[in-house]
Structure formats: structure tokens, C-alpha cells
PDB file of C-alpha atoms in Angstrom:
ATOM      1  CA  UNK T   1      18.141  20.619 -21.992  1.00 89.00           C
ATOM      2  CA  UNK T   2      14.469  19.758 -22.074  1.00 90.00           C
ATOM      3  CA  UNK T   3      14.845  18.331 -25.571  1.00 92.00           C
ATOM      4  CA  UNK T   4      16.994  15.596 -24.001  1.00 94.00           C
ATOM      5  CA  UNK T   5      15.341  14.997 -20.623  1.00 94.00           C
ATOM      6  CA  UNK T   6      12.449  16.412 -18.600  1.00 95.00           C
ATOM      7  CA  UNK T   7      11.542  15.311 -15.077  1.00 94.00           C
ATOM      8  CA  UNK T   8       8.330  16.188 -13.237  1.00 95.00           C
ATOM      9  CA  UNK T   9       7.828  15.551  -9.530  1.00 92.00           C
ATOM     10  CA  UNK T  10       4.221  15.311  -8.377  1.00 94.00           C
ATOM     11  CA  UNK T  11       2.403  14.931  -5.087  1.00 94.00           C
ATOM     12  CA  UNK T  12       0.189  11.969  -4.297  1.00 95.00           C
ATOM     13  CA  UNK T  13      -1.049  13.030  -0.863  1.00 93.00           C
ATOM     14  CA  UNK T  14      -1.869  16.292   0.870  1.00 89.00           C
ATOM     15  CA  UNK T  15       0.679  16.029   3.648  1.00 85.00           C
ATOM     16  CA  UNK T  16       2.056  12.644   4.682  1.00 88.00           C
ATOM     17  CA  UNK T  17       1.255  10.407   7.671  1.00 90.00           C
ATOM     18  CA  UNK T  18       4.691   8.784   7.845  1.00 90.00           C
ATOM     19  CA  UNK T  19       6.577  11.634   9.560  1.00 87.00           C
ATOM     20  CA  UNK T  20      10.162  10.607   8.742  1.00 90.00           C
ATOM     21  CA  UNK T  21      12.774  12.255  10.929  1.00 89.00           C
ATOM     22  CA  UNK T  22      14.333  14.214   8.035  1.00 87.00           C
ATOM     23  CA  UNK T  23      11.258  15.158   6.007  1.00 85.00           C
ATOM     24  CA  UNK T  24       9.097  18.239   6.551  1.00 82.00           C
ATOM     25  CA  UNK T  25       6.204  16.836   4.507  1.00 81.00           C
ATOM     26  CA  UNK T  26       5.153  14.543   7.358  1.00 76.00           C
ATOM     27  CA  UNK T  27       3.019  15.184  10.391  1.00 69.00           C
ATOM     28  CA  UNK T  28       0.180  17.123   8.775  1.00 75.00           C
ATOM     29  CA  UNK T  29      -1.663  14.593   6.622  1.00 86.00           C
ATOM     30  CA  UNK T  30      -4.965  15.831   5.193  1.00 89.00           C
ATOM     31  CA  UNK T  31      -6.083  13.491   2.424  1.00 93.00           C
ATOM     32  CA  UNK T  32      -5.242  11.344  -0.579  1.00 96.00           C
ATOM     33  CA  UNK T  33      -5.217  13.216  -3.863  1.00 96.00           C
ATOM     34  CA  UNK T  34      -7.709  12.050  -6.449  1.00 97.00           C
ATOM     35  CA  UNK T  35      -6.804  10.804  -9.909  1.00 98.00           C
ATOM     36  CA  UNK T  36      -7.981  14.168 -11.270  1.00 98.00           C
ATOM     37  CA  UNK T  37      -5.820  16.105  -8.791  1.00 97.00           C
ATOM     38  CA  UNK T  38      -2.714  14.123  -9.708  1.00 98.00           C
ATOM     39  CA  UNK T  39      -3.388  14.524 -13.424  1.00 98.00           C
ATOM     40  CA  UNK T  40      -3.985  18.261 -12.926  1.00 97.00           C
ATOM     41  CA  UNK T  41      -0.411  18.663 -11.672  1.00 97.00           C
ATOM     42  CA  UNK T  42       0.954  16.835 -14.703  1.00 98.00           C
ATOM     43  CA  UNK T  43      -1.327  18.691 -17.093  1.00 97.00           C
ATOM     44  CA  UNK T  44      -0.384  22.078 -15.669  1.00 97.00           C
ATOM     45  CA  UNK T  45       3.299  21.471 -16.366  1.00 96.00           C
ATOM     46  CA  UNK T  46       2.895  19.655 -19.678  1.00 97.00           C
ATOM     47  CA  UNK T  47       0.530  22.136 -21.334  1.00 97.00           C
ATOM     48  CA  UNK T  48       2.750  25.093 -20.447  1.00 96.00           C
ATOM     49  CA  UNK T  49       5.457  23.625 -22.681  1.00 96.00           C
ATOM     50  CA  UNK T  50       3.524  21.271 -24.956  1.00 96.00           C
ATOM     51  CA  UNK T  51      -0.049  22.581 -25.380  1.00 96.00           C
ATOM     52  CA  UNK T  52      -0.970  19.704 -27.692  1.00 97.00           C
ATOM     53  CA  UNK T  53       0.148  17.205 -24.994  1.00 96.00           C
ATOM     54  CA  UNK T  54       2.704  15.685 -27.361  1.00 96.00           C
ATOM     55  CA  UNK T  55       5.779  15.713 -25.152  1.00 96.00           C
ATOM     56  CA  UNK T  56       8.739  16.290 -27.465  1.00 94.00           C
ATOM     57  CA  UNK T  57      11.734  15.189 -25.418  1.00 95.00           C
ATOM     58  CA  UNK T  58      13.996  12.155 -25.616  1.00 94.00           C
ATOM     59  CA  UNK T  59      13.273  11.165 -22.014  1.00 95.00           C
ATOM     60  CA  UNK T  60      10.189  12.151 -20.030  1.00 96.00           C
ATOM     61  CA  UNK T  61      10.088  11.037 -16.409  1.00 96.00           C
ATOM     62  CA  UNK T  62       7.420  11.571 -13.767  1.00 97.00           C
ATOM     63  CA  UNK T  63       8.401  10.875 -10.178  1.00 95.00           C
ATOM     64  CA  UNK T  64       5.471  10.104  -7.886  1.00 94.00           C
ATOM     65  CA  UNK T  65       7.535  11.144  -4.918  1.00 85.00           C
ATOM     66  CA  UNK T  66       6.643  14.474  -3.333  1.00 79.00           C
ATOM     67  CA  UNK T  67       4.559  15.100  -1.269  1.00 89.00           C
ATOM     68  CA  UNK T  68       3.426  11.751   0.083  1.00 91.00           C
ATOM     69  CA  UNK T  69       4.070   8.007   0.171  1.00 95.00           C
ATOM     70  CA  UNK T  70       2.529   6.880  -3.152  1.00 96.00           C
ATOM     71  CA  UNK T  71       1.546   3.376  -2.036  1.00 97.00           C
ATOM     72  CA  UNK T  72      -1.052   4.881   0.308  1.00 96.00           C
ATOM     73  CA  UNK T  73      -3.002   6.138  -2.712  1.00 97.00           C
ATOM     74  CA  UNK T  74      -4.532   3.758  -5.314  1.00 97.00           C
ATOM     75  CA  UNK T  75      -5.233   6.789  -7.549  1.00 98.00           C
ATOM     76  CA  UNK T  76      -1.534   6.677  -8.495  1.00 98.00           C
ATOM     77  CA  UNK T  77      -2.240   3.369 -10.211  1.00 98.00           C
ATOM     78  CA  UNK T  78      -5.232   4.830 -12.037  1.00 98.00           C
ATOM     79  CA  UNK T  79      -2.986   7.591 -13.379  1.00 98.00           C
ATOM     80  CA  UNK T  80      -0.419   5.063 -14.586  1.00 98.00           C
ATOM     81  CA  UNK T  81      -3.115   3.029 -16.335  1.00 98.00           C
ATOM     82  CA  UNK T  82      -4.628   6.032 -18.122  1.00 97.00           C
ATOM     83  CA  UNK T  83      -1.493   8.044 -18.839  1.00 97.00           C
ATOM     84  CA  UNK T  84      -1.222   7.125 -22.520  1.00 96.00           C
ATOM     85  CA  UNK T  85      -4.859   8.144 -23.037  1.00 96.00           C
ATOM     86  CA  UNK T  86      -3.880  11.734 -22.251  1.00 96.00           C
ATOM     87  CA  UNK T  87      -0.332  12.211 -23.506  1.00 97.00           C
ATOM     88  CA  UNK T  88       1.756  11.148 -26.463  1.00 95.00           C
ATOM     89  CA  UNK T  89       5.308  10.391 -25.355  1.00 93.00           C
ATOM     90  CA  UNK T  90       7.974   8.311 -27.069  1.00 88.00           C
ATOM     91  CA  UNK T  91       9.982   7.432 -23.956  1.00 91.00           C
ATOM     92  CA  UNK T  92       7.923   7.832 -20.794  1.00 96.00           C
ATOM     93  CA  UNK T  93       9.601   6.696 -17.579  1.00 96.00           C
ATOM     94  CA  UNK T  94       7.284   6.455 -14.562  1.00 97.00           C
ATOM     95  CA  UNK T  95       9.107   6.462 -11.242  1.00 97.00           C
ATOM     96  CA  UNK T  96       7.758   5.436  -7.850  1.00 97.00           C
ATOM     97  CA  UNK T  97       9.768   6.032  -4.704  1.00 95.00           C
ATOM     98  CA  UNK T  98       8.447   4.156  -1.679  1.00 96.00           C
ATOM     99  CA  UNK T  99       9.258   3.053   1.847  1.00 96.00           C
ATOM    100  CA  UNK T 100       6.986  -0.001   1.274  1.00 97.00           C
ATOM    101  CA  UNK T 101       4.671   0.383   4.276  1.00 96.00           C
ATOM    102  CA  UNK T 102       2.957  -2.650   5.747  1.00 95.00           C
ATOM    103  CA  UNK T 103      -0.639  -3.041   4.601  1.00 95.00           C
ATOM    104  CA  UNK T 104      -0.046  -1.782   1.057  1.00 96.00           C
ATOM    105  CA  UNK T 105       0.370  -5.218  -0.528  1.00 97.00           C
ATOM    106  CA  UNK T 106      -2.648  -4.820  -2.840  1.00 97.00           C
ATOM    107  CA  UNK T 107      -1.152  -1.594  -4.228  1.00 98.00           C
ATOM    108  CA  UNK T 108       2.079  -3.363  -5.120  1.00 98.00           C
ATOM    109  CA  UNK T 109       0.316  -6.396  -6.588  1.00 98.00           C
ATOM    110  CA  UNK T 110      -1.650  -4.145  -8.936  1.00 98.00           C
ATOM    111  CA  UNK T 111       1.453  -2.081  -9.693  1.00 98.00           C
ATOM    112  CA  UNK T 112       3.228  -5.241 -10.799  1.00 97.00           C
ATOM    113  CA  UNK T 113       0.454  -6.020 -13.291  1.00 97.00           C
ATOM    114  CA  UNK T 114       0.414  -2.457 -14.651  1.00 97.00           C
ATOM    115  CA  UNK T 115       4.173  -2.490 -15.072  1.00 97.00           C
ATOM    116  CA  UNK T 116       4.075  -5.829 -16.910  1.00 96.00           C
ATOM    117  CA  UNK T 117       1.312  -4.644 -19.221  1.00 96.00           C
ATOM    118  CA  UNK T 118       2.412  -1.061 -19.974  1.00 96.00           C
ATOM    119  CA  UNK T 119       5.927  -0.291 -18.771  1.00 95.00           C
ATOM    120  CA  UNK T 120       7.910  -3.487 -19.066  1.00 88.00           C
ATOM    121  CA  UNK T 121      11.324  -1.956 -19.832  1.00 86.00           C
ATOM    122  CA  UNK T 122      11.096   1.631 -18.671  1.00 92.00           C
ATOM    123  CA  UNK T 123       9.746   1.616 -15.115  1.00 96.00           C
ATOM    124  CA  UNK T 124      11.966   3.103 -12.402  1.00 96.00           C
ATOM    125  CA  UNK T 125      11.232   1.444  -9.048  1.00 97.00           C
ATOM    126  CA  UNK T 126      12.882   2.786  -5.925  1.00 97.00           C
ATOM    127  CA  UNK T 127      12.777   1.544  -2.341  1.00 98.00           C
ATOM    128  CA  UNK T 128      14.008   4.014   0.264  1.00 96.00           C
ATOM    129  CA  UNK T 129      16.002   2.184   2.934  1.00 97.00           C
ATOM    130  CA  UNK T 130      18.253   5.009   4.235  1.00 97.00           C
ATOM    131  CA  UNK T 131      20.351   2.665   6.418  1.00 97.00           C
ATOM    132  CA  UNK T 132      21.079  -1.034   6.916  1.00 98.00           C
ATOM    133  CA  UNK T 133      20.885  -0.580  10.703  1.00 97.00           C
ATOM    134  CA  UNK T 134      17.343  -1.799  11.416  1.00 97.00           C
ATOM    135  CA  UNK T 135      16.968   0.170  14.654  1.00 96.00           C
ATOM    136  CA  UNK T 136      18.107   3.376  12.948  1.00 96.00           C
ATOM    137  CA  UNK T 137      15.842   2.588  10.007  1.00 97.00           C
ATOM    138  CA  UNK T 138      12.870   2.397  12.374  1.00 96.00           C
ATOM    139  CA  UNK T 139      13.896   5.711  13.919  1.00 94.00           C
ATOM    140  CA  UNK T 140      14.135   7.428  10.552  1.00 94.00           C
ATOM    141  CA  UNK T 141      10.963   5.853   9.112  1.00 94.00           C
ATOM    142  CA  UNK T 142       8.654   5.445  12.141  1.00 93.00           C
ATOM    143  CA  UNK T 143       5.959   3.203  10.616  1.00 94.00           C
ATOM    144  CA  UNK T 144       5.630  -0.532  10.044  1.00 95.00           C
ATOM    145  CA  UNK T 145       7.218  -1.409   6.731  1.00 97.00           C
ATOM    146  CA  UNK T 146       8.420  -4.328   4.664  1.00 98.00           C
ATOM    147  CA  UNK T 147      11.514  -6.126   5.820  1.00 98.00           C
ATOM    148  CA  UNK T 148      14.547  -6.372   3.555  1.00 98.00           C
ATOM    149  CA  UNK T 149      13.461  -9.943   2.789  1.00 98.00           C
ATOM    150  CA  UNK T 150      10.004  -8.790   1.700  1.00 98.00           C
ATOM    151  CA  UNK T 151      11.402  -6.008  -0.493  1.00 98.00           C
ATOM    152  CA  UNK T 152      13.801  -8.457  -2.140  1.00 98.00           C
ATOM    153  CA  UNK T 153      11.086 -11.068  -2.726  1.00 98.00           C
ATOM    154  CA  UNK T 154       8.785  -8.550  -4.415  1.00 98.00           C
ATOM    155  CA  UNK T 155      11.619  -7.049  -6.443  1.00 98.00           C
ATOM    156  CA  UNK T 156      12.623 -10.427  -7.809  1.00 96.00           C
ATOM    157  CA  UNK T 157       9.109 -10.710  -9.294  1.00 97.00           C
ATOM    158  CA  UNK T 158       9.171  -7.104 -10.507  1.00 97.00           C
ATOM    159  CA  UNK T 159      12.528  -7.232 -12.294  1.00 97.00           C
ATOM    160  CA  UNK T 160      13.209  -9.070 -15.537  1.00 94.00           C
ATOM    161  CA  UNK T 161      16.588  -9.313 -17.355  1.00 93.00           C
ATOM    162  CA  UNK T 162      17.118  -6.367 -19.690  1.00 91.00           C
ATOM    163  CA  UNK T 163      14.941  -4.044 -17.607  1.00 94.00           C
ATOM    164  CA  UNK T 164      16.015  -1.155 -15.391  1.00 94.00           C
ATOM    165  CA  UNK T 165      17.575  -2.253 -12.141  1.00 97.00           C
ATOM    166  CA  UNK T 166      15.602  -1.550  -8.979  1.00 98.00           C
ATOM    167  CA  UNK T 167      17.025   1.291  -6.921  1.00 98.00           C
ATOM    168  CA  UNK T 168      17.773   1.122  -3.207  1.00 98.00           C
ATOM    169  CA  UNK T 169      17.928   4.710  -2.013  1.00 97.00           C
ATOM    170  CA  UNK T 170      19.967   5.931   0.933  1.00 97.00           C
ATOM    171  CA  UNK T 171      19.561   9.476   2.215  1.00 93.00           C
ATOM    172  CA  UNK T 172      22.387   8.551   4.515  1.00 94.00           C
ATOM    173  CA  UNK T 173      23.037  10.446   7.724  1.00 95.00           C
ATOM    174  CA  UNK T 174      26.437  10.612   9.375  1.00 95.00           C
ATOM    175  CA  UNK T 175      26.785   7.699  11.796  1.00 94.00           C
ATOM    176  CA  UNK T 176      24.263   5.523   9.983  1.00 95.00           C
ATOM    177  CA  UNK T 177      25.501   2.420   8.233  1.00 96.00           C
ATOM    178  CA  UNK T 178      25.178   1.115   4.704  1.00 97.00           C
ATOM    179  CA  UNK T 179      26.793  -2.292   5.093  1.00 97.00           C
ATOM    180  CA  UNK T 180      27.640  -4.145   1.880  1.00 97.00           C
ATOM    181  CA  UNK T 181      27.612  -7.528   3.630  1.00 97.00           C
ATOM    182  CA  UNK T 182      24.082  -6.983   4.928  1.00 98.00           C
ATOM    183  CA  UNK T 183      22.867  -5.832   1.528  1.00 98.00           C
ATOM    184  CA  UNK T 184      24.415  -8.849  -0.203  1.00 98.00           C
ATOM    185  CA  UNK T 185      22.411 -11.178   2.050  1.00 97.00           C
ATOM    186  CA  UNK T 186      19.175  -9.826   0.560  1.00 98.00           C
ATOM    187  CA  UNK T 187      19.775  -7.819  -2.600  1.00 98.00           C
ATOM    188  CA  UNK T 188      21.358  -9.297  -5.715  1.00 98.00           C
ATOM    189  CA  UNK T 189      23.660  -6.761  -7.463  1.00 98.00           C
ATOM    190  CA  UNK T 190      22.308  -8.077 -10.779  1.00 97.00           C
ATOM    191  CA  UNK T 191      18.871  -6.736  -9.802  1.00 98.00           C
ATOM    192  CA  UNK T 192      19.590  -3.750  -7.552  1.00 98.00           C
ATOM    193  CA  UNK T 193      21.652  -0.580  -7.778  1.00 97.00           C
ATOM    194  CA  UNK T 194      22.436   1.666  -4.821  1.00 98.00           C
ATOM    195  CA  UNK T 195      21.698   5.383  -4.940  1.00 97.00           C
ATOM    196  CA  UNK T 196      22.858   7.970  -2.432  1.00 96.00           C
ATOM    197  CA  UNK T 197      21.216  11.333  -1.945  1.00 91.00           C
ATOM    198  CA  UNK T 198      22.171  14.096   0.464  1.00 90.00           C
ATOM    199  CA  UNK T 199      19.974  14.843   3.442  1.00 87.00           C
ATOM    200  CA  UNK T 200      18.263  18.105   2.597  1.00 80.00           C
ATOM    201  CA  UNK T 201      18.608  21.049   5.022  1.00 79.00           C
ATOM    202  CA  UNK T 202      15.035  20.765   6.271  1.00 80.00           C
ATOM    203  CA  UNK T 203      13.679  21.875   9.616  1.00 79.00           C
ATOM    204  CA  UNK T 204      13.437  18.225  10.677  1.00 84.00           C
ATOM    205  CA  UNK T 205      17.095  17.487   9.937  1.00 85.00           C
ATOM    206  CA  UNK T 206      18.088  20.493  12.035  1.00 84.00           C
ATOM    207  CA  UNK T 207      15.704  19.612  14.853  1.00 86.00           C
ATOM    208  CA  UNK T 208      16.953  16.016  14.964  1.00 90.00           C
ATOM    209  CA  UNK T 209      20.602  17.029  14.511  1.00 92.00           C
ATOM    210  CA  UNK T 210      21.060  14.941  11.387  1.00 92.00           C
ATOM    211  CA  UNK T 211      24.088  15.575   9.182  1.00 94.00           C
ATOM    212  CA  UNK T 212      24.335  14.356   5.614  1.00 92.00           C
ATOM    213  CA  UNK T 213      26.951  11.727   4.766  1.00 93.00           C
ATOM    214  CA  UNK T 214      26.973  12.919   1.155  1.00 91.00           C
ATOM    215  CA  UNK T 215      28.537  16.360   0.834  1.00 91.00           C
ATOM    216  CA  UNK T 216      29.082  18.742  -2.034  1.00 84.00           C
ATOM    217  CA  UNK T 217      32.604  18.619  -3.427  1.00 85.00           C
ATOM    218  CA  UNK T 218      33.454  15.241  -1.901  1.00 89.00           C
ATOM    219  CA  UNK T 219      34.204  12.560  -4.483  1.00 86.00           C
ATOM    220  CA  UNK T 220      35.443   9.588  -2.451  1.00 91.00           C
ATOM    221  CA  UNK T 221      33.405   7.698   0.150  1.00 93.00           C
ATOM    222  CA  UNK T 222      34.521   4.510   1.913  1.00 95.00           C
ATOM    223  CA  UNK T 223      30.960   3.146   1.958  1.00 96.00           C
ATOM    224  CA  UNK T 224      30.550   3.548  -1.790  1.00 96.00           C
ATOM    225  CA  UNK T 225      33.954   1.991  -2.466  1.00 97.00           C
ATOM    226  CA  UNK T 226      32.950  -1.062  -0.381  1.00 97.00           C
ATOM    227  CA  UNK T 227      29.690  -1.385  -2.303  1.00 97.00           C
ATOM    228  CA  UNK T 228      31.511  -1.204  -5.623  1.00 97.00           C
ATOM    229  CA  UNK T 229      33.896  -3.935  -4.523  1.00 97.00           C
ATOM    230  CA  UNK T 230      30.862  -6.035  -3.573  1.00 97.00           C
ATOM    231  CA  UNK T 231      29.622  -5.752  -7.154  1.00 98.00           C
ATOM    232  CA  UNK T 232      26.981  -3.060  -6.802  1.00 98.00           C
ATOM    233  CA  UNK T 233      26.426  -0.300  -9.311  1.00 97.00           C
ATOM    234  CA  UNK T 234      26.268   2.955  -7.323  1.00 97.00           C
ATOM    235  CA  UNK T 235      25.402   6.546  -8.034  1.00 95.00           C
ATOM    236  CA  UNK T 236      25.168   9.836  -6.183  1.00 93.00           C
ATOM    237  CA  UNK T 237      22.132  11.953  -7.008  1.00 88.00           C
ATOM    238  CA  UNK T 238      22.190  15.625  -6.059  1.00 78.00           C
ATOM    239  CA  UNK T 239      19.203  17.754  -7.039  1.00 70.00           C
ATOM    240  CA  UNK T 240      18.979  21.421  -7.902  1.00 68.00           C
ATOM    241  CA  UNK T 241      20.675  23.403  -5.136  1.00 66.00           C
ATOM    242  CA  UNK T 242      18.182  26.237  -5.618  1.00 66.00           C
ATOM    243  CA  UNK T 243      15.638  23.980  -3.925  1.00 66.00           C
ATOM    244  CA  UNK T 244      17.575  24.344  -0.672  1.00 62.00           C
ATOM    245  CA  UNK T 245      17.379  28.117  -0.941  1.00 63.00           C
ATOM    246  CA  UNK T 246      13.642  28.339  -1.513  1.00 59.00           C
ATOM    247  CA  UNK T 247      12.780  25.459   0.801  1.00 60.00           C
ATOM    248  CA  UNK T 248      10.964  23.315  -1.761  1.00 61.00           C
ATOM    249  CA  UNK T 249      13.051  20.176  -1.457  1.00 62.00           C
ATOM    250  CA  UNK T 250      10.751  18.508   1.059  1.00 64.00           C
ATOM    251  CA  UNK T 251       7.392  19.878   0.056  1.00 57.00           C
ATOM    252  CA  UNK T 252       6.404  21.646   3.241  1.00 59.00           C
ATOM    253  CA  UNK T 253       9.722  22.969   4.465  1.00 56.00           C
ATOM    254  CA  UNK T 254       8.683  26.611   4.620  1.00 59.00           C
ATOM    255  CA  UNK T 255       5.447  25.751   6.420  1.00 62.00           C
ATOM    256  CA  UNK T 256       7.335  23.766   9.037  1.00 58.00           C
ATOM    257  CA  UNK T 257       9.883  26.512   9.552  1.00 59.00           C
ATOM    258  CA  UNK T 258       7.114  29.065   9.944  1.00 61.00           C
ATOM    259  CA  UNK T 259       5.235  27.004  12.500  1.00 62.00           C
ATOM    260  CA  UNK T 260       8.409  26.560  14.502  1.00 60.00           C
ATOM    261  CA  UNK T 261       9.118  30.290  14.424  1.00 60.00           C
ATOM    262  CA  UNK T 262      12.666  29.792  13.196  1.00 57.00           C
ATOM    263  CA  UNK T 263      14.665  30.708  10.123  1.00 54.00           C
ATOM    264  CA  UNK T 264      17.482  28.996   8.318  1.00 52.00           C
ATOM    265  CA  UNK T 265      20.719  30.533   7.150  1.00 54.00           C
ATOM    266  CA  UNK T 266      20.545  28.324   4.033  1.00 49.00           C
ATOM    267  CA  UNK T 267      17.157  29.677   3.023  1.00 47.00           C
ATOM    268  CA  UNK T 268      15.582  32.914   1.984  1.00 45.00           C
ATOM    269  CA  UNK T 269      12.025  34.120   1.542  1.00 46.00           C
ATOM    270  CA  UNK T 270      10.385  36.312  -1.047  1.00 43.00           C
ATOM    271  CA  UNK T 271       8.540  39.465  -0.148  1.00 42.00           C
ATOM    272  CA  UNK T 272       4.876  39.248  -1.069  1.00 40.00           C
ATOM    273  CA  UNK T 273       5.089  42.105  -3.558  1.00 42.00           C
ATOM    274  CA  UNK T 274       7.898  40.293  -5.378  1.00 43.00           C
ATOM    275  CA  UNK T 275       5.800  37.136  -5.680  1.00 39.00           C
ATOM    276  CA  UNK T 276       2.754  39.039  -6.905  1.00 38.00           C
TER     277      UNK T 276
END
């Protein structure tokens, strides 16, 4: 219930220039959202439930994750710096999910200072790797990005004992690897946890014939067992299944399907009169 936990997911870009092979938000980048535009999303949701902007819930998380790669937009950092000027929250957990593109080093340097000053114990940092096969990783995320060594080096500065572990996220496709031995060469289990998410049924996953390794109803996975034996904390994160039905799980799913002139058996659409 909302009294226990409330999670908001906000956009940082209009479209996304990365164009990952499984994500319908890419390929139609328009602009970076301003600080005011990001705050307007938060304010819209907060004031509907808490008009006085005093967020009365035990955990309040905002994920800067959809649509857009947040490190492309310095306004995300402005929002983090000014958040407590606008809202009163006892346990605010900011969350940034990133592929760590090359050329965004200044963003991450400033993020480190903001985290140290304002969010020392409650920041949720996530790097999306998706596979330990570097060739497959480049296929899935077709931009220049930090190496595993660079992610590990930054994370070791970011993390302090007693703080939240840094998440390595894998939206793992069938046939792609998540090798515990490779991860151990770079990522200390005392600092990192491994999260698995299913590949959403987007237009891109269908077009590129990608099948999710994580499946509903399956409880045992060899890859996860190997990671546990290697000392990693692991978790499987499955979102609201209704998102698959309405096509909201990747931001621009419906738009992409419409442009392609195809439909999906997993999805449905509303008639205009029902929306109005």
C-alpha cells in the first residue's frame, strides 16, 4: 500500500538517442527535458495524493528511468539538488538507472558530490549491463559506453560501507550470458548486487526476435544459482503486468507499434470515447 511504499517513474528526455535493441523509447529523440518539466511530472503525481507536498509514506522512491538516459541531461542533477526545497519526505530514495555512456563523466562527477552531500545512505544507483558478452552488449546498447572496469572504478568511489549496494541490471535475453567469473573480475559482491528483469514485450523485442530469459512462474535459474554461489546477492524484479497490456512499459511502445502498422496479441487499445 502507498502508506508503506510509493514509486514514481519519470522521464528525463523526450525520446532517447540510444536506440537499444529492446526498447521502444529510442530512435526518436527530440530534446532534453528542463528542470521545470521534470519537476512538473513529480508535482503532478505528488499533489494528486498529497496536496500539501508532504509525502506521507514510509518509502518514497523516484526512478529517473523512463523515457531517456538520465546522464544525458544535467537538469536531473538540478532536480536532485532542489528536491527538498519542494517536498517534505522522511525517507526519499532517488534512483538513477544508466548505461553510463561515454562523454558523460562530468554528470557522474557532480552526481557523486550531490549523493555525498544529500543522499549518503539512501541513493539507489543502477548500471544496466544486460549481458557479460561484450559483443552482445554492444549490439543491445549501440553507443559508446563505460567499460566494466570504468563502472567498477566509479562505483568504488560512490559506495561506502553501510550504504545501499550498487545494482547491476540484466534485462537478459535468451542466449545472452551473465557469467559469474567475468563479473567477479570487476565487481566486488560486497559492493554490487545483481538484478534481473524480464524483457518487455515491446515492438523492438519482437522485431529483433529477442526472448526473455526471465519468465513468469519460473523460480529456478542456473545463472542466478551460479551468481549466488559466487557470493552475489541477487533479485528478480517484475513490474506491473498491466503495463504489458497497455504498452506503457517502454515509454513509446504504442507509438512504435502504430508506426510499424502492426498489433500485438499481448496488448490492447482503448477506444477514444472510452478515454474521453
